[in-house]
mmCIF file of C-alpha atoms and ligand atoms in Angstrom:
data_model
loop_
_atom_site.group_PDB
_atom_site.id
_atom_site.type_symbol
_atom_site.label_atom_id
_atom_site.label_comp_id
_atom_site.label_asym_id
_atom_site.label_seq_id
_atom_site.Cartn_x
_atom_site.Cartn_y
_atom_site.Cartn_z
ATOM 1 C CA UNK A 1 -91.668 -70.949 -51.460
ATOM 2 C CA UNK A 2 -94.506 -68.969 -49.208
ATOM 3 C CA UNK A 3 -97.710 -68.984 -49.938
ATOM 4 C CA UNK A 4 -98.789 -66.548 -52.325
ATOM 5 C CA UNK A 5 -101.994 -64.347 -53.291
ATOM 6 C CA UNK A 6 -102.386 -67.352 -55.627
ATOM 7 C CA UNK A 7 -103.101 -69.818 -53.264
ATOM 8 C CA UNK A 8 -105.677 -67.378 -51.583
ATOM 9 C CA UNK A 9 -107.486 -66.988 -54.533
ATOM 10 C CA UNK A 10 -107.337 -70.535 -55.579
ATOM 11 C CA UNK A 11 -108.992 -70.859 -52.126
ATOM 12 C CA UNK A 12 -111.773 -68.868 -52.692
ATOM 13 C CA UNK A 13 -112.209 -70.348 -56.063
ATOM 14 C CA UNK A 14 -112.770 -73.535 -54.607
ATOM 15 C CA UNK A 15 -115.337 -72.552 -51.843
ATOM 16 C CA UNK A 16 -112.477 -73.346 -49.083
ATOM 17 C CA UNK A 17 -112.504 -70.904 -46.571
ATOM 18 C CA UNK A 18 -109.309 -69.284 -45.577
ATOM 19 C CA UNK A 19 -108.336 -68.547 -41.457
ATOM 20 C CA UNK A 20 -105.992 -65.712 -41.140
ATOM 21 C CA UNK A 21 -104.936 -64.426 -37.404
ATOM 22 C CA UNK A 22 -102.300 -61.474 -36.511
ATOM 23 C CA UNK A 23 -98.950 -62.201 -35.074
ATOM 24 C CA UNK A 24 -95.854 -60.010 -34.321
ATOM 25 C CA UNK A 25 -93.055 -61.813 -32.923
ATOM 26 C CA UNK A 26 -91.253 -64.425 -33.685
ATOM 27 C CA UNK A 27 -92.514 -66.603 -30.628
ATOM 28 C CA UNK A 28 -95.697 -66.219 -31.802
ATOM 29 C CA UNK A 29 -95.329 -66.544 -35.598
ATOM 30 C CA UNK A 30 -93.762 -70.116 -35.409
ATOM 31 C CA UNK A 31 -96.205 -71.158 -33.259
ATOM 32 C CA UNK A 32 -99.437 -70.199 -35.641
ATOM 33 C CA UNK A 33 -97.306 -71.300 -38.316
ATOM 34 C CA UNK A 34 -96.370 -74.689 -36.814
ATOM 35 C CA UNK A 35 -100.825 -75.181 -36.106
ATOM 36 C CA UNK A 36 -101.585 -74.505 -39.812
ATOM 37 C CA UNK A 37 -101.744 -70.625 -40.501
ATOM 38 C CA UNK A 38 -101.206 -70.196 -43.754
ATOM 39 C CA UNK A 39 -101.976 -66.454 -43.629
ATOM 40 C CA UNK A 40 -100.460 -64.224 -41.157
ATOM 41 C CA UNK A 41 -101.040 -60.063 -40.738
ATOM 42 C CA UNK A 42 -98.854 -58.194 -38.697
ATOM 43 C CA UNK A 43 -101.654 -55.955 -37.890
ATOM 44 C CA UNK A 44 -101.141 -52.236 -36.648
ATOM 45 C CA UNK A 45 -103.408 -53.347 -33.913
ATOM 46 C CA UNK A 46 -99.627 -54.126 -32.791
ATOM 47 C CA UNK A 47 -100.311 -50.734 -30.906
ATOM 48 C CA UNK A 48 -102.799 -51.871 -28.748
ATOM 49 C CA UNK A 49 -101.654 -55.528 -28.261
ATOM 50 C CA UNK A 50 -98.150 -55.102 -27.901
ATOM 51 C CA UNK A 51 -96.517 -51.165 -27.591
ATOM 52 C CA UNK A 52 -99.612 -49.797 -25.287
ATOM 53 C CA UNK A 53 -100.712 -47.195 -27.400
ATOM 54 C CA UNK A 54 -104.484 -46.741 -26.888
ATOM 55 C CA UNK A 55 -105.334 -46.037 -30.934
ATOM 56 C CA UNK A 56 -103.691 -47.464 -33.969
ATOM 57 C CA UNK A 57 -102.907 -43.873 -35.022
ATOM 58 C CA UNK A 58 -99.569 -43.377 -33.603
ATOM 59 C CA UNK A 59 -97.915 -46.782 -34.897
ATOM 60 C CA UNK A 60 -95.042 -45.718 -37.213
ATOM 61 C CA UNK A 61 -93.029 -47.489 -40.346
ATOM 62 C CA UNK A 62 -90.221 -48.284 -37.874
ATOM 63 C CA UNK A 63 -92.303 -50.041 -35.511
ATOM 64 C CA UNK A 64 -94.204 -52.414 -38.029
ATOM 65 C CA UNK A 65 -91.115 -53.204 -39.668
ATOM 66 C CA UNK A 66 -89.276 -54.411 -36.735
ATOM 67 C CA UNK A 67 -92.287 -56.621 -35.880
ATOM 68 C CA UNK A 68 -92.547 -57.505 -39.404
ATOM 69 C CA UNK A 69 -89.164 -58.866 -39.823
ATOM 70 C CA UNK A 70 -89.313 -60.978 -36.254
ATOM 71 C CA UNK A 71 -92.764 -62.564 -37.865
ATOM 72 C CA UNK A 72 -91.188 -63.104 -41.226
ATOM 73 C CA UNK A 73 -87.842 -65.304 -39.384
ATOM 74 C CA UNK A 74 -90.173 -66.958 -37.270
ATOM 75 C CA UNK A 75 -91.796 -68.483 -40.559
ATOM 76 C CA UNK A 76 -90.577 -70.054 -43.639
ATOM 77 C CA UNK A 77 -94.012 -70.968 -45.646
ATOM 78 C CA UNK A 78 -96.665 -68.729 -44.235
ATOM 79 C CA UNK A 79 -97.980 -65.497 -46.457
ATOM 80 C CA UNK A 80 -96.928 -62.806 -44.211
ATOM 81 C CA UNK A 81 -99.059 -59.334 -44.798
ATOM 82 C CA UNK A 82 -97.934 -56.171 -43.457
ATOM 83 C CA UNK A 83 -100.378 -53.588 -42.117
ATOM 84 C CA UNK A 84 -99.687 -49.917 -43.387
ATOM 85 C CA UNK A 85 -99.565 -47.539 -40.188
ATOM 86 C CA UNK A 86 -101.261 -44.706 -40.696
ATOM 87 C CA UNK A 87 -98.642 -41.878 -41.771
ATOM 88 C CA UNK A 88 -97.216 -44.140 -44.184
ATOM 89 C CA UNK A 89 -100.044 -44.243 -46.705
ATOM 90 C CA UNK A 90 -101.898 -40.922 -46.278
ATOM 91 C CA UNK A 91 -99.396 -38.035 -47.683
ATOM 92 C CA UNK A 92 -98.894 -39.178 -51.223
ATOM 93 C CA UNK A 93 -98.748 -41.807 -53.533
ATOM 94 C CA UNK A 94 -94.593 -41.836 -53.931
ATOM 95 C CA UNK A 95 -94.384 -42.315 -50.300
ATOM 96 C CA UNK A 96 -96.912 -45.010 -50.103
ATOM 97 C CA UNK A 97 -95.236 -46.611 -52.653
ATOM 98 C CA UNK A 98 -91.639 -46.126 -50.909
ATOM 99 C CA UNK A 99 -93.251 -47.534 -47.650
ATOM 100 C CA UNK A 100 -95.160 -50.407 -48.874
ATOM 101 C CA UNK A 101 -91.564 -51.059 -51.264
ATOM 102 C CA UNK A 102 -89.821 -51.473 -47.552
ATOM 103 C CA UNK A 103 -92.549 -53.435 -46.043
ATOM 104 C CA UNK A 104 -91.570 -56.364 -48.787
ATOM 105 C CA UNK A 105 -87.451 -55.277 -49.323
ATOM 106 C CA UNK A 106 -86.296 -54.812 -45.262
ATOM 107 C CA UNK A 107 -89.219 -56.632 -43.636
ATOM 108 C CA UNK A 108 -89.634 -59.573 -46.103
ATOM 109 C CA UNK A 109 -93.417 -59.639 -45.838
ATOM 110 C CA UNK A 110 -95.155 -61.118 -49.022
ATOM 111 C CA UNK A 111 -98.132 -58.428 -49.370
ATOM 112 C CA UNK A 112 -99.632 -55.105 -47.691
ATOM 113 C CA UNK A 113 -102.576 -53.915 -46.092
ATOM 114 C CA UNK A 114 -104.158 -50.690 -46.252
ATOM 115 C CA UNK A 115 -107.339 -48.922 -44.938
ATOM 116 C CA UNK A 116 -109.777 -46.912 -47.160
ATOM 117 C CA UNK A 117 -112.033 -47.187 -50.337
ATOM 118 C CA UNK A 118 -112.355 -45.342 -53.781
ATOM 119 C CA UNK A 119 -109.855 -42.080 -52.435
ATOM 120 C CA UNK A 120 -107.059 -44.851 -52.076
ATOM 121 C CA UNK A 121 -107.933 -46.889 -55.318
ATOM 122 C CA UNK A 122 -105.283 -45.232 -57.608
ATOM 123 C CA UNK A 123 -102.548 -45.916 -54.781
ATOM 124 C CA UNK A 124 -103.913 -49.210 -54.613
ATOM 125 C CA UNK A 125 -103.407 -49.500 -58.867
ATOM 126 C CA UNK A 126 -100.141 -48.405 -58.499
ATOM 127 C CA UNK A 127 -98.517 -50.760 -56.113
ATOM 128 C CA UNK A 128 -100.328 -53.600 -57.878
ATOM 129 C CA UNK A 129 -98.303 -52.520 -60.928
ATOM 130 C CA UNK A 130 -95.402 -52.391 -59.136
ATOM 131 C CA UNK A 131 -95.694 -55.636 -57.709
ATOM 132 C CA UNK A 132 -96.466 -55.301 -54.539
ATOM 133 C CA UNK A 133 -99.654 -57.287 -53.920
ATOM 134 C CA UNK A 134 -102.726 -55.118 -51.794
ATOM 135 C CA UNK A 135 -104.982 -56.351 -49.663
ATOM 136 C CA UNK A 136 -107.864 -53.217 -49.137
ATOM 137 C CA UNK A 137 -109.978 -52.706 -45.779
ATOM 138 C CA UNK A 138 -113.147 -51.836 -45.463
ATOM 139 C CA UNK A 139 -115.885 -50.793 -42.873
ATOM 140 C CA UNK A 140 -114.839 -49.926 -39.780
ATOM 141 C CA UNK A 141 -111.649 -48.695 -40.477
ATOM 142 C CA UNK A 142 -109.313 -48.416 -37.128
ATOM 143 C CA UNK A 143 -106.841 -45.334 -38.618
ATOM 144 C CA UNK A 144 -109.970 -42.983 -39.015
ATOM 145 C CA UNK A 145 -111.055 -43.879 -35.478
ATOM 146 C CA UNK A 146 -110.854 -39.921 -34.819
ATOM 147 C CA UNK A 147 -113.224 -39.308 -37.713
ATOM 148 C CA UNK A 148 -115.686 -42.359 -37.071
ATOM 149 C CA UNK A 149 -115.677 -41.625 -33.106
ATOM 150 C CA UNK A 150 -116.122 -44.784 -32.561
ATOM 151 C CA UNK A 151 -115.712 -48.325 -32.914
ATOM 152 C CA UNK A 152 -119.428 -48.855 -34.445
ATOM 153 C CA UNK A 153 -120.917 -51.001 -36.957
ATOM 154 C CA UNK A 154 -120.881 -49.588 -40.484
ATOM 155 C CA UNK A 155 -122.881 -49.826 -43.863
ATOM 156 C CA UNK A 156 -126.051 -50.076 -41.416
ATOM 157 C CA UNK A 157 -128.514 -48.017 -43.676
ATOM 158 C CA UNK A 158 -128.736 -48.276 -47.805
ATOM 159 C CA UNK A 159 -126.749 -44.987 -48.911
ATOM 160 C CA UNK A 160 -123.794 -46.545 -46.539
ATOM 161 C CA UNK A 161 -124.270 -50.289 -48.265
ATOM 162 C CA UNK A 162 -124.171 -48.631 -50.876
ATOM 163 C CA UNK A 163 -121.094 -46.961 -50.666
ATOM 164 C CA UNK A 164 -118.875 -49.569 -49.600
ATOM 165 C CA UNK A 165 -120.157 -52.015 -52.473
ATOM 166 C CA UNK A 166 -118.864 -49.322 -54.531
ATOM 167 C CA UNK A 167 -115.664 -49.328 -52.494
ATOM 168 C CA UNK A 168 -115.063 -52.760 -52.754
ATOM 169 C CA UNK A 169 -115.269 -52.941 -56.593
ATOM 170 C CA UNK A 170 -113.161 -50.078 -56.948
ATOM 171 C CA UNK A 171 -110.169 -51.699 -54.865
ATOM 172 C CA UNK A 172 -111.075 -54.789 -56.675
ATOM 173 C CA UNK A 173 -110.763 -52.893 -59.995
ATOM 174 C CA UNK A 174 -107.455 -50.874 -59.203
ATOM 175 C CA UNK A 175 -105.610 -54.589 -58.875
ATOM 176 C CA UNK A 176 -106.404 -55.627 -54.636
ATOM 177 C CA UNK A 177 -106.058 -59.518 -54.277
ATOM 178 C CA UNK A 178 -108.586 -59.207 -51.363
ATOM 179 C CA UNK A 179 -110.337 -57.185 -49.147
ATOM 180 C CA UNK A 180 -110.935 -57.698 -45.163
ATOM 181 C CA UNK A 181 -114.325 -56.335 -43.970
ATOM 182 C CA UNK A 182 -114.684 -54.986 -40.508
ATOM 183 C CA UNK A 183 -117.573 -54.305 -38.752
ATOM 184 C CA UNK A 184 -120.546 -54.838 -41.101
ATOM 185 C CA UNK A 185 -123.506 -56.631 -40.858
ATOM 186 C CA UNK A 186 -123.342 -60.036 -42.214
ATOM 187 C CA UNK A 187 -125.790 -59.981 -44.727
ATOM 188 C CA UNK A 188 -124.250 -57.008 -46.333
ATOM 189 C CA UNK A 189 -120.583 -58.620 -46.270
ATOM 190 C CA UNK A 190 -122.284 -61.717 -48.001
ATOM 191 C CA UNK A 191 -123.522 -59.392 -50.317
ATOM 192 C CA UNK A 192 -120.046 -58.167 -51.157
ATOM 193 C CA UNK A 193 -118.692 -61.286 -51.518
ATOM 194 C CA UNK A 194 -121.246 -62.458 -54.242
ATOM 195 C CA UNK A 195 -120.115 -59.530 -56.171
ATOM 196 C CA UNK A 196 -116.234 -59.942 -55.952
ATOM 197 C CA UNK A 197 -113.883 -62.082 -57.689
ATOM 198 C CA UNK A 198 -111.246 -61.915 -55.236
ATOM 199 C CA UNK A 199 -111.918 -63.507 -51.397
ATOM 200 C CA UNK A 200 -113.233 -61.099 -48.958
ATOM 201 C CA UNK A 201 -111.636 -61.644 -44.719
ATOM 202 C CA UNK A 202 -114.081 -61.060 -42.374
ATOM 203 C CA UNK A 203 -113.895 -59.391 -38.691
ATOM 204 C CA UNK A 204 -117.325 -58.627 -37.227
ATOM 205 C CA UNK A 205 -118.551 -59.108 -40.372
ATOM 206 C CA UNK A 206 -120.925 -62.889 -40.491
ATOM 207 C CA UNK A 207 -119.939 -66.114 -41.698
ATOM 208 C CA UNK A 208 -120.752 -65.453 -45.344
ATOM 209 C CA UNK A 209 -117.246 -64.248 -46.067
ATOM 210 C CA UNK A 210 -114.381 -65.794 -48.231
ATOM 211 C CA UNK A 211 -112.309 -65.899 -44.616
ATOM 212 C CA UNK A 212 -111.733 -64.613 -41.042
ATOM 213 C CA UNK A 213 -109.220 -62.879 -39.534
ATOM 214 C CA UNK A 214 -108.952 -62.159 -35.745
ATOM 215 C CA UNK A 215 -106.384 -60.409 -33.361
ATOM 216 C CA UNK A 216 -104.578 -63.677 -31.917
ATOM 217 C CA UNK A 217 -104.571 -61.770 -28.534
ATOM 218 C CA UNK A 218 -108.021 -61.698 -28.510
ATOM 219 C CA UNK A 219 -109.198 -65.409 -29.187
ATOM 220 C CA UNK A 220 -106.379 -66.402 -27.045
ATOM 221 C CA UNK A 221 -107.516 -64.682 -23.970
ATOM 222 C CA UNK A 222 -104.343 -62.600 -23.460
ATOM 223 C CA UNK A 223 -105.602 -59.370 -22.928
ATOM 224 C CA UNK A 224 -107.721 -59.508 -20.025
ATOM 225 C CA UNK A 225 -111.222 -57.383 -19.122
ATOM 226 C CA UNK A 226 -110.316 -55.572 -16.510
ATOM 227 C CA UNK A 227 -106.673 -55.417 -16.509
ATOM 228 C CA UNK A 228 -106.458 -54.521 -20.665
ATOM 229 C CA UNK A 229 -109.480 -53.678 -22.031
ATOM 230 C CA UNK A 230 -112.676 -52.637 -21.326
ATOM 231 C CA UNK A 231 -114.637 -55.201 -22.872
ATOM 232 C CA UNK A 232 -113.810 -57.893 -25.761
ATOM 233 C CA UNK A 233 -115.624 -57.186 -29.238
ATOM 234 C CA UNK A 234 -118.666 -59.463 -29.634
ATOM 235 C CA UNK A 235 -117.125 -60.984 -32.042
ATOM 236 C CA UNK A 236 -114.210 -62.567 -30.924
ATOM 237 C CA UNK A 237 -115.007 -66.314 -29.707
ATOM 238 C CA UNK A 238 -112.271 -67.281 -26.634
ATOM 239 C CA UNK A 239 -110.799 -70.158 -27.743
ATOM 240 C CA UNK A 240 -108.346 -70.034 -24.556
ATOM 241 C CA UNK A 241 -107.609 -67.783 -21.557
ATOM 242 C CA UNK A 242 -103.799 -67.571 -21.903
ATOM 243 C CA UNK A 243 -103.707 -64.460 -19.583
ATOM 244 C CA UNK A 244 -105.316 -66.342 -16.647
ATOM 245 C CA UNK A 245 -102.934 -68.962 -17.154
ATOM 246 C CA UNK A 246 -100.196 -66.891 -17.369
ATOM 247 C CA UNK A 247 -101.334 -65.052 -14.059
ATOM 248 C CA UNK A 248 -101.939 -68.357 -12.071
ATOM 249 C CA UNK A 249 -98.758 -69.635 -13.025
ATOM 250 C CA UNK A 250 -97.031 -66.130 -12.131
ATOM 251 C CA UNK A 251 -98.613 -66.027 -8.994
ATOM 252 C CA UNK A 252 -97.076 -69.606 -8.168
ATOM 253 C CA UNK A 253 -93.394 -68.889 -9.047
ATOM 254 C CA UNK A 254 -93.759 -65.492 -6.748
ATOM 255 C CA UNK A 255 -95.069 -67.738 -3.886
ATOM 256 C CA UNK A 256 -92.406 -71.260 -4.656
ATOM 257 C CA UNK A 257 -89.270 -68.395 -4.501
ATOM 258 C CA UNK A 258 -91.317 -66.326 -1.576
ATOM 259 C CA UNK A 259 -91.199 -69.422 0.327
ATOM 260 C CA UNK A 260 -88.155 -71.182 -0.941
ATOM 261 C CA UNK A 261 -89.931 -73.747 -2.935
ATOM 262 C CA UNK A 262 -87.789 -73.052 -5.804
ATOM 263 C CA UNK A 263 -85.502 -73.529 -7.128
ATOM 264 C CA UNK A 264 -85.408 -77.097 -5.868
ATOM 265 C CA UNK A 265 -82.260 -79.530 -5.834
ATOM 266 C CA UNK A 266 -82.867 -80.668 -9.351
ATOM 267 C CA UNK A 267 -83.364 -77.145 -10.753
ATOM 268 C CA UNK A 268 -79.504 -76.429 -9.369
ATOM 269 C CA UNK A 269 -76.131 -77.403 -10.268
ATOM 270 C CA UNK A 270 -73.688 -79.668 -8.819
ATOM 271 C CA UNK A 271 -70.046 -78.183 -8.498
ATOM 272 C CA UNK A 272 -66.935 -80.697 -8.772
ATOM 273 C CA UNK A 273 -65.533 -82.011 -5.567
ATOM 274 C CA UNK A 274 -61.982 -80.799 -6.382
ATOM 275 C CA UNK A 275 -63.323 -76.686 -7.588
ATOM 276 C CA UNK A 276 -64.915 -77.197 -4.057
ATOM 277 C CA UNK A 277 -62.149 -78.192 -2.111
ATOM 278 C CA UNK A 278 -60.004 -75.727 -3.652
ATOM 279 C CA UNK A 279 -62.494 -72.923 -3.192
ATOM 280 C CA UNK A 280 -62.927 -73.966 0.635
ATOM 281 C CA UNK A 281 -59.128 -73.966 1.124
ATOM 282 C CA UNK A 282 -58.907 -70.516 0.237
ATOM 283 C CA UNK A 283 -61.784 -69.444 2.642
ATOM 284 C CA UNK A 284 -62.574 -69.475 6.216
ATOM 285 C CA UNK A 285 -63.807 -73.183 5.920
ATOM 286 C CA UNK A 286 -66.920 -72.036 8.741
ATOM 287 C CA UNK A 287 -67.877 -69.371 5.833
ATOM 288 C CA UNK A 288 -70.161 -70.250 3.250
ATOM 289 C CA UNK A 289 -72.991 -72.491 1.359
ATOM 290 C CA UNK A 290 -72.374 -76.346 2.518
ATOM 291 C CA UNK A 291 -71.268 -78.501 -1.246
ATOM 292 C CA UNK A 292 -73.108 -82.441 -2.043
ATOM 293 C CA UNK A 293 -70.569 -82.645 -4.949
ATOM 294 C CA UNK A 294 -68.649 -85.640 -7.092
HETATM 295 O O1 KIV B 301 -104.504 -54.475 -37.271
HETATM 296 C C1 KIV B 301 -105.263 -55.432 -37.313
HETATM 297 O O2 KIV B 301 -105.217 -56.352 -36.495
HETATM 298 C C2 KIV B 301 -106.266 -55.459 -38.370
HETATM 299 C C3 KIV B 301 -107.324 -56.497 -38.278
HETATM 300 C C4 KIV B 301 -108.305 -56.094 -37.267
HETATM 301 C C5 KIV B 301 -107.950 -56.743 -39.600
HETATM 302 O O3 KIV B 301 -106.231 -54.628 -39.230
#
């Protein structure tokens, strides 16, 4: 059995904080389960982290689900939560409800994620009733990046506060089992938290909520300044630098095989005495790699 919204709200319940991080592969997802993630989003920040695309906005059903589904096999106990791409959740409530159904029946994820306040409260009602468990998200919300025109902080002045307390009790009302905040300032997001039953996930958003979540490429130091982005968002904390790892190390094999460093004798294979024999008979016996065989 996976964990379930349960357990999240049993965590929050008992003042534990709960550490959620994106994956979407398989690689990835065992690995993050195997160090204790319990909770695991398959973000639509898979546009930026792993297809290239320079927005969220043009991440479609078929993508997520294929990433989805490799997260989901490369896990047997972690919650898996599927992000809804933009298009899939925006043109009616039928189709959200057919996309979010797929999310859970092809890509075997245990919940969904969605973007947006009060307007998407009665979608959010009626997945809850039909089983399929929401998480909301609020604040900065990446899909509307065209609207917001910009990656800034939000619910900076009282009207905005204002508004996205109301937001969260509405998605709290219409059934979500939680809510990740993005972007806010941390007194506000504490704020929020006080007033909600279920747990609030932070990004950007202080220490005073329920949990954290974090794109894994960014704590992990994969995408590098410079070569990916621009800049990293202050706040993601490194907790490794797997990209300039990865570069040293690919920097060595080009040199080792450059210089014929590798592959060395005990990275090759020996070839029977009597294959070699026969396959020197049958050539001009001056032609050809020397054999140390048995
Ligand atoms: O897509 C994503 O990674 C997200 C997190 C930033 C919350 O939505």
């Amino acid at each position: 059995m996976r964990v379930t919204v349960r357990d999240m709200q049993q965590m929050k319940d008992r003042a534990e904080k709960i550490p959620l991080l994106t994956a979407y592969d398989h690689t990835w997802a065992k690995l993050l389960e195997a160090a204790g993630v319990r909770f695991i989003l398959v973000g639509d920040s898979l546009a930026q982290c792993i297809l290239g695309y320079d927005s969220t906005v043009p991440v479609t059903m078929d993508e997520m689900l294929h990433h989805v589904r490799a997260v989901v096999r490369g896990t047997s106990a972690t919650h898996v939560i599927a992000d809804m791409p933009f298009m899939s959740c925006r043109i009616n409530e039928d189709e959200t409800l057919r996309n979010a159904g797929r999310m859970l029946s092809e890509g075997g994820a245990q919940s969904v994620k969605l973007e947006g306040g009060r307007q998407m409260a009665q979608t959010v009602r009626r997945l809850s009733e039909a089983g399929i468990p929401v998480m909301g998200h609020l604040g900065l919300t990446p899909q509307s990046i065209n609207r917001l025109g910009g990656h800034t902080l939000q619910g900076n002045s009282a009207e905005d506060a204002g508004r996205l307390v109301e937001d969260a009790l509405a998605l709290q009302d219409a059934g979500a089992y939680s809510i990740v905040l993005e972007l806010v300032p941390a007194r506000l997001a504490g704020i929020i938290t006080e007033k909600l039953k279920i747990p609030t996930i932070g990004i950007g958003a202080g220490p005073h909520c329920d949990g954290q979540v974090q794109v894994s490429h960014d704590i992990l130091g994969l995408l590098e300044v410079g070569i990916h982005v621009d800049h990293l968002p202050r706040h993601v904390r490194l907790y490794a630098q797997l990209s300039r790892d990865a570069m040293a190390a690919v920097s060595a094999y080009v040199a080792d095989v450059g210089e014929g460093r590798f592959p060395s004798e005990a990275e090759s294979f020996k070839m029977k005495r009597a294959a070699l024999d026969g396959i020197r008979g049958r050539q001009d016996p001056t032609q050809g790699p020397p054999g140390e065989d048995s």
